[in-house]
Amino acid sequence: MSEHVMVCEVGPRDGLQMAKSVMPTEAKCAWIGALAASGLREIEVGSFVPAKLIPQMADTDAVVRFSRGIPGLTVVALAPNLRGAEAALAAGAHRISIPVSVSEGHSRANLNRSPDEQVAVVAKIVAWMREAGDKAEIEVACSTAFGCSIDGAVPEHAVVRIASALAEAGVSQIALADTVGYANPAQIKSVVRAVRAEIGPVLRGLHLHDTMGLGIANALAGLEAGIRDFDSALAGLGGCPFAPGASGNIVTEDLVFMLESMGFETGIDLAKLIAARGLLHAGLPAEPMHGQLAKAGIPRTFQKAA
Protein backbone atom coordinates (compact mmCIF):
# COMPACT_ATOMS: atom_id res chain seq x y z
CA MET A 1 0.00 0.00 0.00
CA SER A 2 1.10 3.56 -0.69
CA GLU A 3 2.00 5.95 2.11
CA HIS A 4 -0.92 8.18 3.08
CA VAL A 5 -0.79 11.98 2.99
CA MET A 6 -3.59 13.96 4.64
CA VAL A 7 -4.92 16.96 2.74
CA CYS A 8 -7.04 19.40 4.75
CA GLU A 9 -9.22 21.65 2.61
CA VAL A 10 -9.25 25.19 4.01
CA GLY A 11 -11.14 26.95 1.22
CA PRO A 12 -14.40 27.40 3.17
CA ARG A 13 -12.44 29.32 5.82
CA ASP A 14 -9.15 30.73 4.53
CA GLY A 15 -10.43 30.94 0.97
CA LEU A 16 -13.73 32.65 1.59
CA GLN A 17 -12.46 35.17 4.15
CA MET A 18 -10.81 37.11 1.33
CA ALA A 19 -13.69 36.83 -1.15
CA LYS A 20 -15.13 40.10 -2.39
CA SER A 21 -18.68 38.89 -1.78
CA VAL A 22 -20.38 36.61 0.74
CA MET A 23 -21.18 33.06 -0.34
CA PRO A 24 -24.75 32.14 0.68
CA THR A 25 -24.93 29.56 3.46
CA GLU A 26 -26.87 27.06 1.34
CA ALA A 27 -24.29 27.30 -1.44
CA LYS A 28 -21.44 27.00 1.05
CA CYS A 29 -22.91 23.83 2.54
CA ALA A 30 -23.49 22.31 -0.90
CA TRP A 31 -19.86 23.05 -1.80
CA ILE A 32 -18.57 21.48 1.43
CA GLY A 33 -20.71 18.43 0.73
CA ALA A 34 -19.15 18.09 -2.72
CA LEU A 35 -15.64 18.48 -1.28
CA ALA A 36 -16.33 15.70 1.21
CA ALA A 37 -17.82 13.52 -1.54
CA SER A 38 -14.52 13.80 -3.45
CA GLY A 39 -12.80 12.02 -0.57
CA LEU A 40 -11.50 14.93 1.51
CA ARG A 41 -11.60 13.77 5.13
CA GLU A 42 -10.64 17.06 6.83
CA ILE A 43 -12.22 20.43 6.00
CA GLU A 44 -11.76 23.73 7.81
CA VAL A 45 -15.29 25.01 7.36
CA GLY A 46 -15.18 28.46 8.99
CA SER A 47 -13.95 30.68 11.79
CA PHE A 48 -15.61 31.98 14.93
CA VAL A 49 -14.65 35.64 14.59
CA PRO A 50 -16.76 38.82 14.81
CA ALA A 51 -18.93 39.14 11.70
CA LYS A 52 -18.21 42.88 11.55
CA LEU A 53 -14.54 42.02 10.93
CA ILE A 54 -15.01 39.12 8.51
CA PRO A 55 -18.66 39.04 7.30
CA GLN A 56 -17.97 35.96 5.16
CA MET A 57 -17.76 33.94 8.41
CA ALA A 58 -21.04 35.12 9.97
CA ASP A 59 -22.72 31.75 9.35
CA THR A 60 -19.94 29.54 10.72
CA ASP A 61 -22.12 28.09 13.50
CA ALA A 62 -24.68 26.85 10.97
CA VAL A 63 -21.98 25.56 8.63
CA VAL A 64 -20.24 23.60 11.40
CA ARG A 65 -23.53 22.03 12.46
CA PHE A 66 -24.27 21.02 8.86
CA SER A 67 -20.78 19.63 8.32
CA ARG A 68 -21.02 17.51 11.48
CA GLY A 69 -23.66 15.49 9.66
CA ILE A 70 -21.27 14.37 6.91
CA PRO A 71 -20.10 10.81 7.75
CA GLY A 72 -16.36 10.38 8.20
CA LEU A 73 -15.53 14.08 7.98
CA THR A 74 -13.30 15.80 10.54
CA VAL A 75 -14.78 19.28 10.95
CA VAL A 76 -12.22 21.97 11.71
CA ALA A 77 -13.01 25.53 12.80
CA LEU A 78 -10.69 28.43 13.54
CA ALA A 79 -11.01 30.31 16.84
CA PRO A 80 -8.67 33.13 17.87
CA ASN A 81 -9.62 33.17 21.57
CA LEU A 82 -11.50 31.39 24.35
CA ARG A 83 -14.86 32.83 23.32
CA GLY A 84 -14.39 31.51 19.81
CA ALA A 85 -13.27 28.12 21.14
CA GLU A 86 -16.38 27.90 23.29
CA ALA A 87 -18.56 28.66 20.26
CA ALA A 88 -16.69 26.11 18.13
CA LEU A 89 -17.19 23.36 20.69
CA ALA A 90 -20.84 24.26 21.17
CA ALA A 91 -21.39 23.94 17.42
CA GLY A 92 -19.67 20.56 17.39
CA ALA A 93 -16.27 21.12 15.76
CA HIS A 94 -13.96 18.12 16.01
CA ARG A 95 -10.82 20.25 15.92
CA ILE A 96 -10.17 23.87 16.84
CA SER A 97 -7.44 25.68 14.96
CA ILE A 98 -5.91 28.61 16.82
CA PRO A 99 -3.62 31.11 15.06
CA VAL A 100 -0.39 32.20 16.76
CA SER A 101 1.80 34.57 14.78
CA VAL A 102 5.55 34.28 15.16
CA SER A 103 6.14 37.86 14.02
CA GLU A 104 5.16 40.76 16.28
CA GLY A 105 3.75 42.92 13.48
CA HIS A 106 1.34 40.32 12.14
CA SER A 107 0.30 39.26 15.63
CA ARG A 108 -0.63 42.84 16.51
CA ALA A 109 -2.46 43.37 13.21
CA ASN A 110 -4.32 40.06 13.30
CA LEU A 111 -5.04 39.57 17.01
CA ASN A 112 -4.05 42.81 18.76
CA ARG A 113 -1.75 40.75 20.99
CA SER A 114 1.94 39.90 21.04
CA PRO A 115 3.00 36.35 20.10
CA ASP A 116 3.69 35.52 23.75
CA GLU A 117 0.31 36.90 24.82
CA GLN A 118 -1.39 34.67 22.23
CA VAL A 119 0.57 31.64 23.47
CA ALA A 120 -0.87 32.41 26.92
CA VAL A 121 -4.37 32.49 25.38
CA VAL A 122 -3.76 29.05 23.88
CA ALA A 123 -2.63 27.71 27.26
CA LYS A 124 -5.87 28.97 28.83
CA ILE A 125 -7.95 27.29 26.14
CA VAL A 126 -6.11 23.98 26.64
CA ALA A 127 -6.62 24.18 30.41
CA TRP A 128 -10.31 25.05 29.99
CA MET A 129 -10.87 22.10 27.65
CA ARG A 130 -9.14 19.70 30.02
CA GLU A 131 -11.34 20.87 32.87
CA ALA A 132 -14.42 20.47 30.70
CA GLY A 133 -13.32 16.98 29.69
CA ASP A 134 -13.87 17.72 26.01
CA LYS A 135 -12.07 15.48 23.54
CA ALA A 136 -11.84 17.92 20.64
CA GLU A 137 -8.31 18.45 19.33
CA ILE A 138 -6.49 21.76 19.49
CA GLU A 139 -4.27 22.59 16.57
CA VAL A 140 -2.13 25.71 16.40
CA ALA A 141 -0.96 27.26 13.16
CA CYS A 142 2.28 29.17 13.64
CA SER A 143 1.56 32.02 11.25
CA THR A 144 4.33 33.94 9.46
CA ALA A 145 6.76 31.13 10.25
CA PHE A 146 8.68 31.78 7.02
CA GLY A 147 8.45 35.55 6.68
CA CYS A 148 6.15 38.51 7.30
CA SER A 149 4.97 41.27 4.98
CA ILE A 150 4.99 43.65 7.96
CA ASP A 151 8.18 42.73 9.83
CA GLY A 152 10.15 41.10 7.02
CA ALA A 153 12.43 38.15 7.77
CA VAL A 154 11.43 35.89 10.67
CA PRO A 155 14.39 34.22 12.43
CA GLU A 156 14.31 30.44 12.57
CA HIS A 157 15.03 30.50 16.30
CA ALA A 158 11.88 32.59 16.85
CA VAL A 159 9.78 29.92 15.15
CA VAL A 160 11.37 27.20 17.28
CA ARG A 161 10.77 29.22 20.46
CA ILE A 162 7.06 29.78 19.77
CA ALA A 163 6.50 26.16 18.66
CA SER A 164 8.24 24.90 21.80
CA ALA A 165 6.09 27.11 24.04
CA LEU A 166 2.94 25.83 22.34
CA ALA A 167 4.00 22.20 22.72
CA GLU A 168 4.61 22.83 26.42
CA ALA A 169 1.11 24.34 26.63
CA GLY A 170 -0.28 20.96 25.59
CA VAL A 171 -1.70 21.51 22.09
CA SER A 172 -2.51 18.39 20.09
CA GLN A 173 -0.62 19.38 16.98
CA ILE A 174 1.23 22.27 15.37
CA ALA A 175 1.40 23.38 11.75
CA LEU A 176 3.88 25.85 10.30
CA ALA A 177 2.19 28.47 8.13
CA ASP A 178 3.73 30.41 5.26
CA THR A 179 1.02 33.02 5.74
CA VAL A 180 2.31 35.46 3.12
CA GLY A 181 3.86 32.95 0.72
CA TYR A 182 7.46 34.11 0.99
CA ALA A 183 9.08 30.73 1.72
CA ASN A 184 11.45 28.81 -0.52
CA PRO A 185 12.10 25.04 -0.53
CA ALA A 186 15.44 25.22 1.29
CA GLN A 187 13.87 27.34 4.02
CA ILE A 188 10.94 24.95 4.38
CA LYS A 189 13.31 22.03 4.98
CA SER A 190 15.48 23.97 7.42
CA VAL A 191 12.62 25.29 9.57
CA VAL A 192 10.76 21.96 9.59
CA ARG A 193 13.87 20.11 10.74
CA ALA A 194 14.69 22.69 13.41
CA VAL A 195 11.17 22.65 14.85
CA ARG A 196 10.89 18.87 14.74
CA ALA A 197 14.19 18.54 16.55
CA GLU A 198 12.68 20.61 19.36
CA ILE A 199 9.09 19.30 19.61
CA GLY A 200 9.07 15.97 17.76
CA PRO A 201 5.80 14.58 16.34
CA VAL A 202 3.70 17.47 17.70
CA LEU A 203 4.78 19.18 14.47
CA ARG A 204 2.27 17.78 12.04
CA GLY A 205 1.73 19.90 8.96
CA LEU A 206 2.32 22.81 6.62
CA HIS A 207 -0.03 25.58 5.57
CA LEU A 208 1.33 27.08 2.35
CA HIS A 209 0.46 30.07 0.16
CA ASP A 210 1.52 30.69 -3.42
CA THR A 211 2.33 34.40 -3.47
CA MET A 212 5.73 33.92 -5.14
CA GLY A 213 4.71 30.90 -7.22
CA LEU A 214 6.64 28.45 -5.05
CA GLY A 215 3.74 26.85 -3.20
CA ILE A 216 3.87 23.40 -4.81
CA ALA A 217 7.68 23.40 -4.75
CA ASN A 218 7.46 24.15 -1.03
CA ALA A 219 4.99 21.30 -0.55
CA LEU A 220 7.47 18.96 -2.23
CA ALA A 221 10.21 20.23 0.08
CA GLY A 222 7.92 19.54 3.03
CA LEU A 223 7.34 16.00 1.80
CA GLU A 224 11.09 15.47 1.54
CA ALA A 225 11.45 16.75 5.11
CA GLY A 226 8.89 14.20 6.33
CA ILE A 227 5.66 16.25 6.44
CA ARG A 228 2.56 14.19 5.65
CA ASP A 229 -0.18 16.72 6.37
CA PHE A 230 -0.93 19.76 4.20
CA ASP A 231 -3.52 22.53 4.06
CA SER A 232 -4.73 23.71 0.65
CA ALA A 233 -7.72 25.41 -0.97
CA LEU A 234 -9.79 24.45 -3.98
CA ALA A 235 -8.99 26.76 -6.91
CA GLY A 236 -6.24 28.41 -4.87
CA LEU A 237 -8.54 30.74 -2.97
CA GLY A 238 -7.39 32.61 0.09
CA GLY A 239 -5.10 35.07 1.73
CA CYS A 240 -4.96 36.99 4.98
CA PRO A 241 -6.83 40.29 5.47
CA PHE A 242 -4.18 41.34 8.02
CA ALA A 243 -1.12 40.47 5.93
CA PRO A 244 -0.62 42.92 3.06
CA GLY A 245 0.33 41.21 -0.19
CA ALA A 246 -0.66 37.69 0.83
CA SER A 247 -2.32 35.75 -1.99
CA GLY A 248 -4.07 32.41 -2.24
CA ASN A 249 -3.35 29.01 -0.77
CA ILE A 250 -1.75 26.24 -2.76
CA VAL A 251 -4.32 24.66 -5.09
CA THR A 252 -5.87 21.49 -3.68
CA GLU A 253 -6.34 19.92 -7.12
CA ASP A 254 -2.72 20.51 -8.13
CA LEU A 255 -1.42 19.27 -4.76
CA VAL A 256 -3.46 16.06 -4.95
CA PHE A 257 -2.32 15.47 -8.52
CA MET A 258 1.32 15.82 -7.49
CA LEU A 259 0.92 13.54 -4.47
CA GLU A 260 -0.95 10.79 -6.29
CA SER A 261 1.41 10.98 -9.30
CA MET A 262 4.35 10.47 -6.92
CA GLY A 263 2.74 7.36 -5.45
CA PHE A 264 1.30 8.83 -2.25
CA GLU A 265 -2.28 7.95 -1.36
CA THR A 266 -4.74 10.72 -0.49
CA GLY A 267 -8.12 9.00 -0.82
CA ILE A 268 -9.29 11.87 -3.03
CA ASP A 269 -10.97 11.48 -6.43
CA LEU A 270 -9.50 14.13 -8.74
CA ALA A 271 -12.46 14.18 -11.14
CA LYS A 272 -14.91 14.79 -8.28
CA LEU A 273 -12.59 17.41 -6.82
CA ILE A 274 -12.50 19.31 -10.10
CA ALA A 275 -16.29 19.00 -10.37
CA ALA A 276 -16.62 20.72 -6.98
CA ARG A 277 -15.18 23.86 -8.60
CA GLY A 278 -18.55 24.24 -10.34
CA LEU A 279 -20.36 24.70 -7.03
CA LEU A 280 -17.69 27.13 -5.86
CA HIS A 281 -18.07 29.19 -9.01
CA ALA A 282 -21.88 29.13 -8.73
CA GLY A 283 -21.67 30.45 -5.18
CA LEU A 284 -19.03 33.10 -5.95
CA PRO A 285 -19.29 33.79 -9.69
CA ALA A 286 -17.05 36.87 -9.59
CA GLU A 287 -14.17 35.21 -7.75
CA PRO A 288 -11.10 34.22 -9.84
CA MET A 289 -10.26 30.51 -9.79
CA HIS A 290 -6.74 29.18 -10.19
CA GLY A 291 -5.10 25.83 -10.84
CA GLN A 292 -3.16 24.15 -13.61
CA LEU A 293 -4.87 20.76 -13.41
CA ALA A 294 -8.34 22.20 -13.95
CA LYS A 295 -7.00 24.19 -16.89
CA ALA A 296 -5.16 21.31 -18.57
CA GLY A 297 -7.39 18.39 -17.54
CA ILE A 298 -6.33 15.10 -15.97
CA PRO A 299 -3.66 13.67 -18.28
CA ARG A 300 -4.03 10.22 -19.80
CA THR A 301 -0.77 9.23 -18.14
CA PHE A 302 -2.19 9.75 -14.63
CA GLN A 303 -2.32 6.69 -12.42
CA LYS A 304 -3.88 6.95 -8.99
CA ALA A 305 -1.84 5.57 -6.11
CA ALA A 306 -2.95 2.13 -4.98
Coordinates of C-alpha atoms in Angstrom, one line a residue:
M1 CA 0.0 0.0 0.0
S2 CA 1.1 3.6 -0.7
E3 CA 2.0 5.9 2.1
H4 CA -0.9 8.2 3.1
V5 CA -0.8 12.0 3.0
M6 CA -3.6 14.0 4.6
V7 CA -4.9 17.0 2.7
C8 CA -7.0 19.4 4.7
E9 CA -9.2 21.6 2.6
V10 CA -9.3 25.2 4.0
G11 CA -11.1 26.9 1.2
P12 CA -14.4 27.4 3.2
R13 CA -12.4 29.3 5.8
D14 CA -9.2 30.7 4.5
G15 CA -10.4 30.9 1.0
L16 CA -13.7 32.7 1.6
Q17 CA -12.5 35.2 4.2
M18 CA -10.8 37.1 1.3
A19 CA -13.7 36.8 -1.2
K20 CA -15.1 40.1 -2.4
S21 CA -18.7 38.9 -1.8
V22 CA -20.4 36.6 0.7
M23 CA -21.2 33.1 -0.3
P24 CA -24.7 32.1 0.7
T25 CA -24.9 29.6 3.5
E26 CA -26.9 27.1 1.3
A27 CA -24.3 27.3 -1.4
K28 CA -21.4 27.0 1.0
C29 CA -22.9 23.8 2.5
A30 CA -23.5 22.3 -0.9
W31 CA -19.9 23.0 -1.8
I32 CA -18.6 21.5 1.4
G33 CA -20.7 18.4 0.7
A34 CA -19.1 18.1 -2.7
L35 CA -15.6 18.5 -1.3
A36 CA -16.3 15.7 1.2
A37 CA -17.8 13.5 -1.5
S38 CA -14.5 13.8 -3.4
G39 CA -12.8 12.0 -0.6
L40 CA -11.5 14.9 1.5
R41 CA -11.6 13.8 5.1
E42 CA -10.6 17.1 6.8
I43 CA -12.2 20.4 6.0
E44 CA -11.8 23.7 7.8
V45 CA -15.3 25.0 7.4
G46 CA -15.2 28.5 9.0
S47 CA -13.9 30.7 11.8
F48 CA -15.6 32.0 14.9
V49 CA -14.7 35.6 14.6
P50 CA -16.8 38.8 14.8
A51 CA -18.9 39.1 11.7
K52 CA -18.2 42.9 11.6
L53 CA -14.5 42.0 10.9
I54 CA -15.0 39.1 8.5
P55 CA -18.7 39.0 7.3
Q56 CA -18.0 36.0 5.2
M57 CA -17.8 33.9 8.4
A58 CA -21.0 35.1 10.0
D59 CA -22.7 31.7 9.3
T60 CA -19.9 29.5 10.7
D61 CA -22.1 28.1 13.5
A62 CA -24.7 26.9 11.0
V63 CA -22.0 25.6 8.6
V64 CA -20.2 23.6 11.4
R65 CA -23.5 22.0 12.5
F66 CA -24.3 21.0 8.9
S67 CA -20.8 19.6 8.3
R68 CA -21.0 17.5 11.5
G69 CA -23.7 15.5 9.7
I70 CA -21.3 14.4 6.9
P71 CA -20.1 10.8 7.8
G72 CA -16.4 10.4 8.2
L73 CA -15.5 14.1 8.0
T74 CA -13.3 15.8 10.5
V75 CA -14.8 19.3 11.0
V76 CA -12.2 22.0 11.7
A77 CA -13.0 25.5 12.8
L78 CA -10.7 28.4 13.5
A79 CA -11.0 30.3 16.8
P80 CA -8.7 33.1 17.9
N81 CA -9.6 33.2 21.6
L82 CA -11.5 31.4 24.4
R83 CA -14.9 32.8 23.3
G84 CA -14.4 31.5 19.8
A85 CA -13.3 28.1 21.1
E86 CA -16.4 27.9 23.3
A87 CA -18.6 28.7 20.3
A88 CA -16.7 26.1 18.1
L89 CA -17.2 23.4 20.7
A90 CA -20.8 24.3 21.2
A91 CA -21.4 23.9 17.4
G92 CA -19.7 20.6 17.4
A93 CA -16.3 21.1 15.8
H94 CA -14.0 18.1 16.0
R95 CA -10.8 20.3 15.9
I96 CA -10.2 23.9 16.8
S97 CA -7.4 25.7 15.0
I98 CA -5.9 28.6 16.8
P99 CA -3.6 31.1 15.1
V100 CA -0.4 32.2 16.8
S101 CA 1.8 34.6 14.8
V102 CA 5.6 34.3 15.2
S103 CA 6.1 37.9 14.0
E104 CA 5.2 40.8 16.3
G105 CA 3.7 42.9 13.5
H106 CA 1.3 40.3 12.1
S107 CA 0.3 39.3 15.6
R108 CA -0.6 42.8 16.5
A109 CA -2.5 43.4 13.2
N110 CA -4.3 40.1 13.3
L111 CA -5.0 39.6 17.0
N112 CA -4.0 42.8 18.8
R113 CA -1.7 40.8 21.0
S114 CA 1.9 39.9 21.0
P115 CA 3.0 36.4 20.1
D116 CA 3.7 35.5 23.8
E117 CA 0.3 36.9 24.8
Q118 CA -1.4 34.7 22.2
V119 CA 0.6 31.6 23.5
A120 CA -0.9 32.4 26.9
V121 CA -4.4 32.5 25.4
V122 CA -3.8 29.1 23.9
A123 CA -2.6 27.7 27.3
K124 CA -5.9 29.0 28.8
I125 CA -8.0 27.3 26.1
V126 CA -6.1 24.0 26.6
A127 CA -6.6 24.2 30.4
W128 CA -10.3 25.0 30.0
M129 CA -10.9 22.1 27.6
R130 CA -9.1 19.7 30.0
E131 CA -11.3 20.9 32.9
A132 CA -14.4 20.5 30.7
G133 CA -13.3 17.0 29.7
D134 CA -13.9 17.7 26.0
K135 CA -12.1 15.5 23.5
A136 CA -11.8 17.9 20.6
E137 CA -8.3 18.5 19.3
I138 CA -6.5 21.8 19.5
E139 CA -4.3 22.6 16.6
V140 CA -2.1 25.7 16.4
A141 CA -1.0 27.3 13.2
C142 CA 2.3 29.2 13.6
S143 CA 1.6 32.0 11.3
T144 CA 4.3 33.9 9.5
A145 CA 6.8 31.1 10.2
F146 CA 8.7 31.8 7.0
G147 CA 8.5 35.6 6.7
C148 CA 6.1 38.5 7.3
S149 CA 5.0 41.3 5.0
I150 CA 5.0 43.7 8.0
D151 CA 8.2 42.7 9.8
G152 CA 10.2 41.1 7.0
A153 CA 12.4 38.1 7.8
V154 CA 11.4 35.9 10.7
P155 CA 14.4 34.2 12.4
E156 CA 14.3 30.4 12.6
H157 CA 15.0 30.5 16.3
A158 CA 11.9 32.6 16.8
V159 CA 9.8 29.9 15.1
V160 CA 11.4 27.2 17.3
R161 CA 10.8 29.2 20.5
I162 CA 7.1 29.8 19.8
A163 CA 6.5 26.2 18.7
S164 CA 8.2 24.9 21.8
A165 CA 6.1 27.1 24.0
L166 CA 2.9 25.8 22.3
A167 CA 4.0 22.2 22.7
E168 CA 4.6 22.8 26.4
A169 CA 1.1 24.3 26.6
G170 CA -0.3 21.0 25.6
V171 CA -1.7 21.5 22.1
S172 CA -2.5 18.4 20.1
Q173 CA -0.6 19.4 17.0
I174 CA 1.2 22.3 15.4
A175 CA 1.4 23.4 11.8
L176 CA 3.9 25.8 10.3
A177 CA 2.2 28.5 8.1
D178 CA 3.7 30.4 5.3
T179 CA 1.0 33.0 5.7
V180 CA 2.3 35.5 3.1
G181 CA 3.9 32.9 0.7
Y182 CA 7.5 34.1 1.0
A183 CA 9.1 30.7 1.7
N184 CA 11.5 28.8 -0.5
P185 CA 12.1 25.0 -0.5
A186 CA 15.4 25.2 1.3
Q187 CA 13.9 27.3 4.0
I188 CA 10.9 25.0 4.4
K189 CA 13.3 22.0 5.0
S190 CA 15.5 24.0 7.4
V191 CA 12.6 25.3 9.6
V192 CA 10.8 22.0 9.6
R193 CA 13.9 20.1 10.7
A194 CA 14.7 22.7 13.4
V195 CA 11.2 22.7 14.8
R196 CA 10.9 18.9 14.7
A197 CA 14.2 18.5 16.5
E198 CA 12.7 20.6 19.4
I199 CA 9.1 19.3 19.6
G200 CA 9.1 16.0 17.8
P201 CA 5.8 14.6 16.3
V202 CA 3.7 17.5 17.7
L203 CA 4.8 19.2 14.5
R204 CA 2.3 17.8 12.0
G205 CA 1.7 19.9 9.0
L206 CA 2.3 22.8 6.6
H207 CA 0.0 25.6 5.6
L208 CA 1.3 27.1 2.4
H209 CA 0.5 30.1 0.2
D210 CA 1.5 30.7 -3.4
T211 CA 2.3 34.4 -3.5
M212 CA 5.7 33.9 -5.1
G213 CA 4.7 30.9 -7.2
L214 CA 6.6 28.4 -5.0
G215 CA 3.7 26.9 -3.2
I216 CA 3.9 23.4 -4.8
A217 CA 7.7 23.4 -4.8
N218 CA 7.5 24.1 -1.0
A219 CA 5.0 21.3 -0.6
L220 CA 7.5 19.0 -2.2
A221 CA 10.2 20.2 0.1
G222 CA 7.9 19.5 3.0
L223 CA 7.3 16.0 1.8
E224 CA 11.1 15.5 1.5
A225 CA 11.5 16.7 5.1
G226 CA 8.9 14.2 6.3
I227 CA 5.7 16.2 6.4
R228 CA 2.6 14.2 5.7
D229 CA -0.2 16.7 6.4
F230 CA -0.9 19.8 4.2
D231 CA -3.5 22.5 4.1
S232 CA -4.7 23.7 0.7
A233 CA -7.7 25.4 -1.0
L234 CA -9.8 24.5 -4.0
A235 CA -9.0 26.8 -6.9
G236 CA -6.2 28.4 -4.9
L237 CA -8.5 30.7 -3.0
G238 CA -7.4 32.6 0.1
G239 CA -5.1 35.1 1.7
C240 CA -5.0 37.0 5.0
P241 CA -6.8 40.3 5.5
F242 CA -4.2 41.3 8.0
A243 CA -1.1 40.5 5.9
P244 CA -0.6 42.9 3.1
G245 CA 0.3 41.2 -0.2
A246 CA -0.7 37.7 0.8
S247 CA -2.3 35.7 -2.0
G248 CA -4.1 32.4 -2.2
N249 CA -3.4 29.0 -0.8
I250 CA -1.8 26.2 -2.8
V251 CA -4.3 24.7 -5.1
T252 CA -5.9 21.5 -3.7
E253 CA -6.3 19.9 -7.1
D254 CA -2.7 20.5 -8.1
L255 CA -1.4 19.3 -4.8
V256 CA -3.5 16.1 -4.9
F257 CA -2.3 15.5 -8.5
M258 CA 1.3 15.8 -7.5
L259 CA 0.9 13.5 -4.5
E260 CA -0.9 10.8 -6.3
S261 CA 1.4 11.0 -9.3
M262 CA 4.3 10.5 -6.9
G263 CA 2.7 7.4 -5.5
F264 CA 1.3 8.8 -2.3
E265 CA -2.3 7.9 -1.4
T266 CA -4.7 10.7 -0.5
G267 CA -8.1 9.0 -0.8
I268 CA -9.3 11.9 -3.0
D269 CA -11.0 11.5 -6.4
L270 CA -9.5 14.1 -8.7
A271 CA -12.5 14.2 -11.1
K272 CA -14.9 14.8 -8.3
L273 CA -12.6 17.4 -6.8
I274 CA -12.5 19.3 -10.1
A275 CA -16.3 19.0 -10.4
A276 CA -16.6 20.7 -7.0
R277 CA -15.2 23.9 -8.6
G278 CA -18.5 24.2 -10.3
L279 CA -20.4 24.7 -7.0
L280 CA -17.7 27.1 -5.9
H281 CA -18.1 29.2 -9.0
A282 CA -21.9 29.1 -8.7
G283 CA -21.7 30.5 -5.2
L284 CA -19.0 33.1 -5.9
P285 CA -19.3 33.8 -9.7
A286 CA -17.0 36.9 -9.6
E287 CA -14.2 35.2 -7.8
P288 CA -11.1 34.2 -9.8
M289 CA -10.3 30.5 -9.8
H290 CA -6.7 29.2 -10.2
G291 CA -5.1 25.8 -10.8
Q292 CA -3.2 24.2 -13.6
L293 CA -4.9 20.8 -13.4
A294 CA -8.3 22.2 -14.0
K295 CA -7.0 24.2 -16.9
A296 CA -5.2 21.3 -18.6
G297 CA -7.4 18.4 -17.5
I298 CA -6.3 15.1 -16.0
P299 CA -3.7 13.7 -18.3
R300 CA -4.0 10.2 -19.8
T301 CA -0.8 9.2 -18.1
F302 CA -2.2 9.8 -14.6
Q303 CA -2.3 6.7 -12.4
K304 CA -3.9 7.0 -9.0
A305 CA -1.8 5.6 -6.1
A306 CA -3.0 2.1 -5.0

